[in-house]
Short mmCIF file of C-alpha atoms in Angstrom, two decimals:
data_model
loop_
_atom_site.label_atom_id
_atom_site.label_comp_id
_atom_site.label_asym_id
_atom_site.label_seq_id
_atom_site.Cartn_x
_atom_site.Cartn_y
_atom_site.Cartn_z
CA MET W 1 19.22 -13.35 -38.99
CA SER W 2 19.40 -9.84 -40.32
CA HIS W 3 17.09 -8.14 -37.90
CA GLU W 4 18.52 -9.99 -34.92
CA LYS W 5 22.13 -9.19 -35.77
CA PHE W 6 21.36 -5.53 -36.15
CA GLN W 7 18.45 -5.17 -33.75
CA GLU W 8 20.20 -3.19 -31.02
CA CYS W 9 21.75 -0.87 -33.59
CA ILE W 10 18.40 -0.35 -35.35
CA GLU W 11 16.70 0.59 -32.09
CA GLU W 12 19.56 2.94 -31.31
CA CYS W 13 19.14 4.66 -34.68
CA MET W 14 15.42 5.07 -34.09
CA ARG W 15 16.01 6.68 -30.69
CA CYS W 16 18.48 9.10 -32.27
CA MET W 17 16.01 9.86 -35.09
CA MET W 18 13.34 10.70 -32.51
CA ALA W 19 15.69 12.93 -30.50
CA CYS W 20 16.84 14.77 -33.64
CA ASN W 21 13.32 15.37 -34.92
CA HIS W 22 12.20 16.51 -31.47
CA CYS W 23 15.15 18.93 -31.36
CA TYR W 24 14.33 20.07 -34.91
CA ASN W 25 10.74 20.93 -33.95
CA ALA W 26 11.82 22.64 -30.72
CA CYS W 27 14.53 24.69 -32.48
CA LEU W 28 11.95 25.98 -34.97
CA GLU W 29 9.90 27.25 -32.01
CA ASP W 30 12.90 28.88 -30.30
CA GLU W 31 12.69 32.65 -29.72
CA ASN W 32 16.16 33.00 -31.21
CA VAL W 33 15.55 30.75 -34.17
CA ALA W 34 18.26 32.58 -36.15
CA MET W 35 20.82 31.12 -33.72
CA MET W 36 19.54 27.59 -34.37
CA ILE W 37 19.75 27.39 -38.17
CA HIS W 38 22.76 25.11 -38.29
CA CYS W 39 21.21 22.89 -35.61
CA ILE W 40 17.92 22.69 -37.54
CA ARG W 41 19.74 21.68 -40.72
CA LEU W 42 21.83 18.99 -39.02
CA ASP W 43 18.88 17.68 -36.98
CA ARG W 44 16.96 16.91 -40.16
CA GLN W 45 19.95 15.41 -41.93
CA CYS W 46 20.86 13.28 -38.92
CA ALA W 47 17.29 12.07 -38.38
CA ASP W 48 17.01 11.11 -42.05
CA ILE W 49 20.27 9.14 -42.22
CA CYS W 50 19.36 7.38 -38.93
CA SER W 51 16.04 6.34 -40.43
CA PHE W 52 17.69 5.13 -43.63
CA ALA W 53 20.34 3.25 -41.63
CA ALA W 54 17.58 1.44 -39.72
CA HIS W 55 15.96 0.58 -43.05
CA ALA W 56 19.25 -0.63 -44.57
CA MET W 57 20.03 -2.83 -41.57
CA SER W 58 16.54 -4.33 -41.31
CA THR W 59 16.60 -5.22 -45.01
CA ASN W 60 20.10 -6.65 -44.65
CA SER W 61 21.20 -4.49 -47.57
CA VAL W 62 24.62 -4.73 -49.18
CA TYR W 63 25.25 -1.12 -48.16
CA ALA W 64 24.13 -1.38 -44.52
CA ARG W 65 27.65 -1.12 -43.12
CA GLU W 66 28.64 1.88 -45.25
CA ILE W 67 25.43 3.73 -44.38
CA CYS W 68 26.09 3.09 -40.69
CA MET W 69 29.57 4.60 -41.03
CA ILE W 70 28.18 7.76 -42.65
CA CYS W 71 25.49 7.81 -39.97
CA ALA W 72 28.13 7.71 -37.23
CA ASP W 73 29.93 10.72 -38.75
CA VAL W 74 26.75 12.75 -39.07
CA ARG W 75 25.73 11.91 -35.51
CA GLU W 76 29.07 13.20 -34.29
CA GLU W 77 28.68 16.42 -36.30
CA CYS W 78 25.09 16.91 -35.12
CA GLY W 79 26.01 16.11 -31.50
CA ASN W 80 28.87 18.64 -31.55
CA GLU W 81 26.53 21.34 -32.81
CA CYS W 82 23.80 20.54 -30.27
CA LYS W 83 26.26 20.46 -27.38
CA GLN W 84 26.88 24.19 -27.87
CA HIS W 85 23.26 25.16 -27.26
CA ASP W 86 22.30 25.44 -23.62
CA VAL W 87 18.69 24.30 -23.96
CA GLN W 88 17.35 20.96 -22.84
CA HIS W 89 16.27 19.56 -26.23
CA CYS W 90 19.73 20.23 -27.68
CA GLN W 91 21.50 18.62 -24.73
CA VAL W 92 19.23 15.57 -24.95
CA CYS W 93 19.86 15.36 -28.70
CA ALA W 94 23.63 15.71 -28.21
CA GLU W 95 23.50 12.80 -25.78
CA ALA W 96 21.42 10.67 -28.18
CA CYS W 97 23.86 11.41 -31.01
CA ARG W 98 26.81 10.35 -28.85
CA THR W 99 25.34 7.01 -27.79
CA MET W 100 26.43 4.35 -30.26
CA ALA W 101 25.36 0.75 -30.28
CA ALA W 102 27.36 -0.13 -33.37
CA MET V 1 21.72 26.39 -55.57
CA SER V 2 21.46 22.87 -54.27
CA HIS V 3 18.69 21.58 -56.47
CA GLU V 4 20.13 23.20 -59.59
CA LYS V 5 23.63 21.83 -59.06
CA PHE V 6 22.32 18.33 -58.55
CA GLN V 7 19.20 18.46 -60.69
CA GLU V 8 20.39 16.25 -63.54
CA CYS V 9 21.75 13.69 -61.10
CA ILE V 10 18.54 13.69 -59.06
CA GLU V 11 16.43 13.05 -62.17
CA GLU V 12 18.82 10.28 -63.16
CA CYS V 13 18.40 8.63 -59.75
CA MET V 14 14.64 8.83 -60.02
CA ARG V 15 14.67 7.16 -63.45
CA CYS V 16 16.83 4.37 -62.07
CA MET V 17 14.52 3.99 -59.05
CA MET V 18 11.56 3.61 -61.39
CA ALA V 19 13.34 1.03 -63.57
CA CYS V 20 14.44 -0.98 -60.52
CA ASN V 21 10.99 -1.01 -58.95
CA HIS V 22 9.41 -1.95 -62.28
CA CYS V 23 11.92 -4.80 -62.63
CA TYR V 24 11.23 -5.82 -59.00
CA ASN V 25 7.49 -6.10 -59.67
CA ALA V 26 8.00 -7.94 -62.96
CA CYS V 27 10.49 -10.41 -61.42
CA LEU V 28 7.96 -11.27 -58.72
CA GLU V 29 5.49 -12.18 -61.49
CA ASP V 30 8.04 -14.25 -63.43
CA GLU V 31 7.18 -17.92 -63.97
CA ASN V 32 10.66 -18.84 -62.77
CA VAL V 33 10.66 -16.55 -59.77
CA ALA V 34 13.19 -18.81 -58.02
CA MET V 35 15.74 -17.75 -60.65
CA MET V 36 15.11 -14.07 -59.95
CA ILE V 37 15.67 -13.93 -56.17
CA HIS V 38 19.01 -12.15 -56.32
CA CYS V 39 17.61 -9.71 -58.87
CA ILE V 40 14.57 -8.99 -56.67
CA ARG V 41 16.79 -8.30 -53.66
CA LEU V 42 19.13 -5.96 -55.56
CA ASP V 43 16.27 -4.18 -57.35
CA ARG V 44 14.76 -3.14 -54.03
CA GLN V 45 18.10 -2.16 -52.54
CA CYS V 46 19.08 -0.18 -55.62
CA ALA V 47 15.70 1.58 -55.86
CA ASP V 48 15.89 2.56 -52.20
CA ILE V 49 19.43 3.99 -52.31
CA CYS V 50 18.55 5.88 -55.52
CA SER V 51 15.56 7.42 -53.75
CA PHE V 52 17.66 8.33 -50.72
CA ALA V 53 20.40 9.79 -52.94
CA ALA V 54 17.80 12.02 -54.63
CA HIS V 55 16.63 13.10 -51.17
CA ALA V 56 20.18 13.77 -49.95
CA MET V 57 21.05 15.85 -53.01
CA SER V 58 17.84 17.87 -52.99
CA THR V 59 18.34 18.73 -49.31
CA ASN V 60 21.99 19.58 -50.00
CA SER V 61 22.96 17.25 -47.16
CA VAL V 62 26.51 16.93 -45.84
CA TYR V 63 26.46 13.28 -46.89
CA ALA V 64 25.09 13.74 -50.41
CA ARG V 65 28.40 12.93 -52.10
CA GLU V 66 29.08 9.80 -50.04
CA ILE V 67 25.55 8.48 -50.63
CA CYS V 68 26.00 9.03 -54.37
CA MET V 69 29.20 6.99 -54.31
CA ILE V 70 27.47 4.09 -52.55
CA CYS V 71 24.59 4.47 -54.99
CA ALA V 72 26.97 4.16 -57.96
CA ASP V 73 28.40 0.90 -56.56
CA VAL V 74 24.95 -0.59 -55.96
CA ARG V 75 23.80 0.41 -59.43
CA GLU V 76 26.79 -1.38 -60.91
CA GLU V 77 26.04 -4.49 -58.87
CA CYS V 78 22.34 -4.42 -59.73
CA GLY V 79 23.07 -3.74 -63.41
CA ASN V 80 25.48 -6.68 -63.60
CA GLU V 81 22.86 -8.99 -62.13
CA CYS V 82 20.09 -7.76 -64.42
CA LYS V 83 22.28 -8.04 -67.52
CA GLN V 84 22.33 -11.82 -67.04
CA HIS V 85 18.57 -12.20 -67.35
CA ASP V 86 17.27 -12.32 -70.89
CA VAL V 87 13.93 -10.63 -70.27
CA GLN V 88 13.06 -7.10 -71.29
CA HIS V 89 12.49 -5.56 -67.83
CA CYS V 90 15.92 -6.79 -66.66
CA GLN V 91 17.67 -5.46 -69.77
CA VAL V 92 15.93 -2.09 -69.36
CA CYS V 93 16.90 -2.01 -65.71
CA ALA V 94 20.52 -2.95 -66.51
CA GLU V 95 20.65 -0.04 -68.96
CA ALA V 96 19.15 2.38 -66.39
CA CYS V 97 21.65 1.24 -63.77
CA ARG V 98 24.54 1.82 -66.18
CA THR V 99 23.56 5.36 -67.15
CA MET V 100 25.26 7.79 -64.79
CA ALA V 101 24.78 11.52 -64.73
CA ALA V 102 27.13 12.08 -61.81
CA MET I 1 5.87 17.22 -27.25
CA SER I 2 5.67 15.43 -30.58
CA HIS I 3 8.02 12.58 -29.90
CA GLU I 4 6.61 11.99 -26.42
CA LYS I 5 3.01 11.93 -27.55
CA PHE I 6 3.76 9.44 -30.29
CA GLN I 7 6.73 7.62 -28.76
CA GLU I 8 5.00 4.32 -28.01
CA CYS I 9 3.38 4.27 -31.42
CA ILE I 10 6.69 5.06 -33.15
CA GLU I 11 8.45 2.21 -31.37
CA GLU I 12 5.59 -0.08 -32.28
CA CYS I 13 5.92 0.86 -35.96
CA MET I 14 9.66 0.19 -35.85
CA ARG I 15 9.10 -3.28 -34.37
CA CYS I 16 6.60 -4.06 -37.11
CA MET I 17 9.01 -2.75 -39.77
CA MET I 18 11.72 -5.07 -38.45
CA ALA I 19 9.40 -8.09 -38.37
CA CYS I 20 8.16 -7.40 -41.91
CA ASN I 21 11.65 -6.97 -43.34
CA HIS I 22 12.84 -10.10 -41.55
CA CYS I 23 9.87 -12.02 -42.98
CA TYR I 24 10.61 -10.51 -46.43
CA ASN I 25 14.20 -11.77 -46.34
CA ALA I 26 13.20 -15.19 -45.04
CA CYS I 27 10.44 -15.59 -47.65
CA LEU I 28 12.96 -14.87 -50.43
CA GLU I 29 15.06 -17.76 -49.10
CA ASP I 30 12.09 -20.14 -48.84
CA GLU I 31 12.28 -23.35 -50.88
CA ASN I 32 8.79 -22.67 -52.16
CA VAL I 33 9.35 -19.01 -52.92
CA ALA I 34 6.60 -19.11 -55.57
CA MET I 35 4.10 -19.63 -52.71
CA MET I 36 5.37 -16.56 -50.89
CA ILE I 37 5.08 -13.89 -53.61
CA HIS I 38 2.09 -12.12 -52.11
CA CYS I 39 3.70 -12.22 -48.69
CA ILE I 40 6.96 -10.75 -50.07
CA ARG I 41 5.07 -7.89 -51.73
CA LEU I 42 3.04 -7.04 -48.64
CA ASP I 43 6.04 -7.36 -46.31
CA ARG I 44 7.91 -4.66 -48.21
CA GLN I 45 4.88 -2.41 -48.49
CA CYS I 46 4.05 -2.83 -44.80
CA ALA I 47 7.65 -2.23 -43.68
CA ASP I 48 7.85 0.92 -45.78
CA ILE I 49 4.61 2.48 -44.54
CA CYS I 50 5.59 1.62 -40.94
CA SER I 51 8.89 3.42 -41.45
CA PHE I 52 7.18 6.43 -43.01
CA ALA I 53 4.59 6.50 -40.20
CA ALA I 54 7.42 6.62 -37.63
CA HIS I 55 8.98 9.48 -39.60
CA ALA I 56 5.67 11.35 -39.87
CA MET I 57 4.97 11.02 -36.16
CA SER I 58 8.45 11.99 -35.04
CA THR I 59 8.33 15.12 -37.23
CA ASN I 60 4.84 15.92 -35.92
CA SER I 61 3.67 16.22 -39.51
CA VAL I 62 0.22 17.45 -40.50
CA TYR I 63 -0.40 14.07 -42.10
CA ALA I 64 0.79 11.85 -39.22
CA ARG I 65 -2.70 10.70 -38.28
CA GLU I 66 -3.76 9.86 -41.82
CA ILE I 67 -0.55 7.92 -42.48
CA CYS I 68 -1.13 5.94 -39.28
CA MET I 69 -4.62 5.02 -40.45
CA ILE I 70 -3.30 3.73 -43.79
CA CYS I 71 -0.56 1.93 -41.89
CA ALA I 72 -3.13 0.17 -39.70
CA ASP I 73 -4.99 -1.08 -42.79
CA VAL I 74 -1.82 -2.37 -44.44
CA ARG I 75 -0.73 -4.10 -41.24
CA GLU I 76 -4.06 -5.88 -41.11
CA GLU I 77 -3.73 -6.98 -44.75
CA CYS I 78 -0.12 -8.10 -44.27
CA GLY I 79 -0.94 -9.90 -41.02
CA ASN I 80 -3.83 -11.78 -42.65
CA GLU I 81 -1.55 -12.96 -45.44
CA CYS I 82 1.25 -14.01 -43.06
CA LYS I 83 -1.14 -15.88 -40.80
CA GLN I 84 -1.82 -18.35 -43.62
CA HIS I 85 1.82 -19.45 -43.88
CA ASP I 86 2.84 -22.07 -41.36
CA VAL I 87 6.47 -20.98 -40.93
CA GLN I 88 7.85 -19.18 -37.92
CA HIS I 89 8.86 -15.88 -39.54
CA CYS I 90 5.38 -15.45 -41.01
CA GLN I 91 3.69 -16.23 -37.70
CA VAL I 92 5.98 -13.76 -35.90
CA CYS I 93 5.25 -11.14 -38.54
CA ALA I 94 1.50 -11.76 -38.33
CA GLU I 95 1.70 -11.19 -34.58
CA ALA I 96 3.75 -7.98 -35.01
CA CYS I 97 1.24 -6.69 -37.57
CA ARG I 98 -1.64 -7.35 -35.20
CA THR I 99 -0.15 -5.53 -32.21
CA MET I 100 -1.27 -1.92 -32.30
CA ALA I 101 -0.16 0.81 -29.98
CA ALA I 102 -2.21 3.52 -31.66
CA MET B 1 2.88 -1.69 -65.96
CA SER B 2 3.09 0.13 -62.65
CA HIS B 3 5.78 2.61 -63.50
CA GLU B 4 4.26 3.44 -66.86
CA LYS B 5 0.80 4.07 -65.46
CA PHE B 6 2.14 6.39 -62.83
CA GLN B 7 5.22 7.73 -64.58
CA GLU B 8 4.00 11.26 -65.22
CA CYS B 9 2.69 11.55 -61.67
CA ILE B 10 5.96 10.24 -60.22
CA GLU B 11 8.00 12.78 -62.16
CA GLU B 12 5.63 15.49 -61.04
CA CYS B 13 6.11 14.47 -57.39
CA MET B 14 9.88 14.55 -57.82
CA ARG B 15 9.78 18.06 -59.27
CA CYS B 16 7.66 19.22 -56.34
CA MET B 17 10.05 17.53 -53.88
CA MET B 18 12.97 19.40 -55.43
CA ALA B 19 11.16 22.75 -55.33
CA CYS B 20 10.13 22.23 -51.69
CA ASN B 21 13.62 21.25 -50.56
CA HIS B 22 15.14 24.16 -52.47
CA CYS B 23 12.65 26.51 -50.80
CA TYR B 24 13.42 24.90 -47.42
CA ASN B 25 17.14 25.56 -47.81
CA ALA B 26 16.59 29.11 -49.04
CA CYS B 27 14.15 29.92 -46.21
CA LEU B 28 16.75 28.80 -43.65
CA GLU B 29 19.16 31.34 -45.18
CA ASP B 30 16.60 34.15 -45.22
CA GLU B 31 17.47 37.28 -43.20
CA ASN B 32 14.04 37.15 -41.63
CA VAL B 33 14.07 33.44 -40.91
CA ALA B 34 11.60 33.95 -38.05
CA MET B 35 8.98 34.89 -40.66
CA MET B 36 9.60 31.67 -42.58
CA ILE B 37 9.11 29.05 -39.83
CA HIS B 38 5.76 27.79 -41.05
CA CYS B 39 7.07 27.66 -44.60
CA ILE B 40 10.16 25.68 -43.50
CA ARG B 41 8.00 23.14 -41.67
CA LEU B 42 5.61 22.64 -44.56
CA ASP B 43 8.41 22.51 -47.15
CA ARG B 44 9.97 19.54 -45.37
CA GLN B 45 6.66 17.79 -44.84
CA CYS B 46 5.59 18.34 -48.44
CA ALA B 47 8.95 17.21 -49.86
CA ASP B 48 8.82 14.05 -47.76
CA ILE B 49 5.28 13.04 -48.72
CA CYS B 50 6.07 13.75 -52.40
CA SER B 51 9.09 11.45 -52.16
CA PHE B 52 7.04 8.74 -50.44
CA ALA B 53 4.26 9.09 -53.01
CA ALA B 54 6.80 8.56 -55.81
CA HIS B 55 8.05 5.46 -53.96
CA ALA B 56 4.51 4.13 -53.40
CA MET B 57 3.56 4.60 -57.04
CA SER B 58 6.74 3.09 -58.45
CA THR B 59 6.32 0.01 -56.24
CA ASN B 60 2.65 -0.22 -57.25
CA SER B 61 1.74 -0.36 -53.56
CA VAL B 62 -1.76 -1.02 -52.29
CA TYR B 63 -1.70 2.42 -50.64
CA ALA B 64 -0.42 4.42 -53.64
CA ARG B 65 -3.75 6.12 -54.30
CA GLU B 66 -4.36 7.09 -50.67
CA ILE B 67 -0.84 8.50 -50.31
CA CYS B 68 -1.36 10.56 -53.45
CA MET B 69 -4.55 12.01 -51.99
CA ILE B 70 -2.76 13.05 -48.80
CA CYS B 71 0.06 14.41 -50.94
CA ALA B 72 -2.38 16.58 -52.91
CA ASP B 73 -3.75 18.08 -49.68
CA VAL B 74 -0.28 18.84 -48.31
CA ARG B 75 0.80 20.39 -51.60
CA GLU B 76 -2.20 22.69 -51.46
CA GLU B 77 -1.40 23.68 -47.87
CA CYS B 78 2.29 24.22 -48.66
CA GLY B 79 1.49 26.15 -51.83
CA ASN B 80 -0.92 28.45 -49.98
CA GLU B 81 1.75 29.25 -47.39
CA CYS B 82 4.47 29.85 -50.00
CA LYS B 83 2.22 32.10 -52.07
CA GLN B 84 2.20 34.62 -49.23
CA HIS B 85 5.97 35.13 -49.28
CA ASP B 86 7.18 37.58 -51.89
CA VAL B 87 10.52 35.91 -52.62
CA GLN B 88 11.35 33.96 -55.73
CA HIS B 89 11.96 30.52 -54.17
CA CYS B 90 8.60 30.63 -52.40
CA GLN B 91 6.76 31.69 -55.58
CA VAL B 92 8.49 28.91 -57.54
CA CYS B 93 7.57 26.41 -54.84
CA ALA B 94 3.96 27.62 -54.74
CA GLU B 95 3.76 27.06 -58.49
CA ALA B 96 5.30 23.57 -58.20
CA CYS B 97 2.85 22.66 -55.44
CA ARG B 98 -0.09 23.80 -57.56
CA THR B 99 0.85 21.79 -60.66
CA MET B 100 -0.80 18.40 -60.47
CA ALA B 101 -0.34 15.56 -62.89
CA ALA B 102 -2.68 13.22 -61.04
#
């Protein structure tokens, strides 16, 4: 039951985690890394809550729904930050953060 | 800043994680394991949110406070379950779940 | 780079995590739960290392390769255990543990 | 059993996780953040493997020992990097990475 009910949402979280961690790595290699600090911070935080949300859903935990709600807020915050940076990895990450299966 | 402000609470979460995982392992070895199913489930869930709360606090994440609030609810639920089982590991776990630094 | 190089393997780990956690939940509901203890233990351990392997790969961590090697061993051990249980969720999990992208 | 056998080592991992995440946050606020990129990367990676090692030990997982060995290597690598930076948070982190209970 659990993993079927949540499967689409879990996969969505994993895609967002991958996009955030890719953006995180790319931001750290940016020539103007000082401009990317807030993005780097949010990328890590967003990737980590996405990963924990996937875990919470796949274990059918009592807190799965609440974690997903926090996750949605952080994705919005991370997506808004990424949207402001005119480089491909940030735009891709902003798009991944905006896409919601839940 | 971050890890000092939250340090006591982080250590508290780690102690609870250890108690829950110890109780989880002991419940799985119990002769009447069928009686311990709900305890096993909550032990894992509580240990995992404690670990994630420690992570969120030590990274000074935007969601640290919200995760701690969920964590407090789960600890209460897990502690109430454990309290009902008259074996030492459950009583120890119930006590760890009740102790709150935050 | 990182998330492209490892993308297939990450998705594979996430599928295995979902199968293991589904099997974990189903085993805890089994009428003969006492027969499923070893499976329950390995399901959780396998799910958790799969999740951490996905994290390690998507962050392009120095230890990604070593974690994947441990993950492969645990999947084999978990799959061998699941194979012995003639219920659908265990057979599905055994299959997921056997499929390797890496 | 499990959490007693490993308790000192678990607490040690948690202290190192806290020091690494504190150093990570401080490096991101450094005026010369471009000089701290490698340190930032390793701080996150080291914090995350320390946290997973604590999890693996407290669940008495089959892979606890192997994870601890990887953790020791990453701590050495992270400590060597931090040692080169003449700021307090890096020196504190280097010291935390060097201290081994295991």
